[in-house]
Coordinates of C-alpha atoms in Angstrom, one line a residue:
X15 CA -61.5 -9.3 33.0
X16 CA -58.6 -7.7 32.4
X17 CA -55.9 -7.6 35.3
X18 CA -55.6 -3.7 35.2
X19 CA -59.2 -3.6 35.8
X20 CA -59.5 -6.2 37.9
X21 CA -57.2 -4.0 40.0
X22 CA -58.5 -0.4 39.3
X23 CA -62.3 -2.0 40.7
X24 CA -60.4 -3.7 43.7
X25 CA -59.2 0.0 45.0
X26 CA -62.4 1.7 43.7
X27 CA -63.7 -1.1 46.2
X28 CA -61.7 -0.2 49.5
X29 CA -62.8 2.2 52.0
X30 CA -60.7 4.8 50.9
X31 CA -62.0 4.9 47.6
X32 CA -59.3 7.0 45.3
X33 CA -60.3 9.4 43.0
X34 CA -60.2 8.1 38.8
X35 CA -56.8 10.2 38.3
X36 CA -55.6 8.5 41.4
X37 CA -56.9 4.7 40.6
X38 CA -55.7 4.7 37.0
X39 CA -52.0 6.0 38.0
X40 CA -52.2 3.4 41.4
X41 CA -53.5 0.3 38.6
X42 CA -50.0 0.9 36.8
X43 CA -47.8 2.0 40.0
X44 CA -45.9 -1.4 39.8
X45 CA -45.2 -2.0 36.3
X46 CA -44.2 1.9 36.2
X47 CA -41.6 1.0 39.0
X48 CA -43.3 3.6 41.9
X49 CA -45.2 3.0 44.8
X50 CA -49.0 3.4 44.8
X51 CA -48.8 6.2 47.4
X52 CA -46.4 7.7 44.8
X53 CA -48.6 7.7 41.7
X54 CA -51.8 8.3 44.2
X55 CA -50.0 12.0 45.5
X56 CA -49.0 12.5 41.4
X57 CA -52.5 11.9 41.0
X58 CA -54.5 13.5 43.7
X59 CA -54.8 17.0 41.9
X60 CA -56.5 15.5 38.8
X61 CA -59.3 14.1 40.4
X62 CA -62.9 15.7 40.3
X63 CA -61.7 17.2 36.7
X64 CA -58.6 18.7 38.0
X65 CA -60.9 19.6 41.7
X66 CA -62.9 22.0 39.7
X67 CA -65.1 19.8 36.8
X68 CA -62.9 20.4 34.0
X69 CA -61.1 17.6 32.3
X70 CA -62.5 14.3 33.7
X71 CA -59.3 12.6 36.0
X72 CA -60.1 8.9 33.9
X73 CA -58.9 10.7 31.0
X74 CA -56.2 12.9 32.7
X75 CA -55.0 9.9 34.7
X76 CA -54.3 7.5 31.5
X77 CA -53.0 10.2 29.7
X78 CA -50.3 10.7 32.3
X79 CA -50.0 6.7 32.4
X80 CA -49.8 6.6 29.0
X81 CA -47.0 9.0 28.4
X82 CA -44.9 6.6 31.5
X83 CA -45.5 4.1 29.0
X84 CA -43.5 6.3 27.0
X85 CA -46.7 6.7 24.2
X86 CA -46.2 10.7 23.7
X87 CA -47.5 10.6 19.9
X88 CA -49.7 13.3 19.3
X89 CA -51.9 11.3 17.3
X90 CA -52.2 8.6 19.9
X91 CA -53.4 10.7 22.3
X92 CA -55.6 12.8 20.4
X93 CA -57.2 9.5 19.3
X94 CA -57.6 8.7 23.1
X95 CA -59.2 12.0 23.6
X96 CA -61.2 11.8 20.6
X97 CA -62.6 8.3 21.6
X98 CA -63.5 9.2 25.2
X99 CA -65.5 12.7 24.0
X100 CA -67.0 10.1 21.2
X101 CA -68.5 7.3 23.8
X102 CA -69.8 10.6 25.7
X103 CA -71.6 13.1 23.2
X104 CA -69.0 15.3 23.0
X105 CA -67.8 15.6 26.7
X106 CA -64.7 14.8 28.5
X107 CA -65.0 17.4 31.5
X108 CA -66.2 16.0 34.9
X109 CA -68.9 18.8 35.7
X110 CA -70.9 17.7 31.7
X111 CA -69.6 14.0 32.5
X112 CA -71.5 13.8 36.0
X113 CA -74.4 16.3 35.1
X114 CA -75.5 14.1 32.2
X115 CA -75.0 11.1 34.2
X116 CA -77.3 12.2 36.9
X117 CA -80.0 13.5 34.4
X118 CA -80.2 10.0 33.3
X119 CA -80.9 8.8 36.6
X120 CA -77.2 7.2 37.2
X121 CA -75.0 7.6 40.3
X122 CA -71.8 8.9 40.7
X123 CA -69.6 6.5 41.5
X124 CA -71.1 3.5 39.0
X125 CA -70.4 6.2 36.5
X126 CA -66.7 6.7 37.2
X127 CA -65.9 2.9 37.7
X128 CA -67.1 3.0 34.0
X129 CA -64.9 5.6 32.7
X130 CA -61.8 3.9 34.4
X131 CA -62.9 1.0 32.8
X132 CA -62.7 2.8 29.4
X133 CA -59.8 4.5 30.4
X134 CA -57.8 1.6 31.0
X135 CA -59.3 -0.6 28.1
X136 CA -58.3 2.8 25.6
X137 CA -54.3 2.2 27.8
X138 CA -54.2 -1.5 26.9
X139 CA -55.5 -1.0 23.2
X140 CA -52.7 1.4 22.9
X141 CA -49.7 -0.5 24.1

């Protein structure tokens, strides 16, 4: 398994579970040179599709790890954007996200661990 996620499942694991916006930026805190309780406060407002079901934070937190990475072309992260909404049918907002999730039966938090996963594999692929 790949170290990021190794590490993005070990904080989705604690007690305080972080939101995706928040686990994605905390995975990369160190090779970014900040803190995790930095990148989890730049994060915290992206969570929950921005706290109210828009934008999903997986996608919102990579993009904003992505561009620390310095990886600001526009076709790079359309392409991110574009792969996410094509694994999904078409949806990268929380609220669709989480509503087609439960109408298939699935839970909430399985489903987020996912997207963080594919969040972080799209980081890596870019790099």
């Amino acid at each position: 398994m790949d170290k990021h996620i190794e590490k993005a499942m070990q904080l989705r694991n604690n007690a305080r579970c972080p939101n995706c916006a928040e686990t994605i930026m905390m995975t990369y805190a160190e090779e970014l040179g900040l803190s995790e309780s930095q990148m989890k406060a730049l994060g915290t407002n992206f969570g929950g599709g921005m706290k109210s079901g828009s934008t999903c934070g997986a996608v919102t937190g990579a993009l904003m790890v992505l561009g620390a990475l310095g990886i600001s072309d526009p076709h790079i992260v359309g392409e991110f954007q574009r792969k996410m909404k094509e694994n999904h049918n078409g949806m990268i907002n929380c609220f669709d996200l989480l509503r087609a999730n439960a109408q298939a039966g699935g839970q909430k938090k399985p489903h987020c661990d996912g997207m963080i996963k594919e969040a972080i594999e799209l980081i890596e692929e870019y790099r």
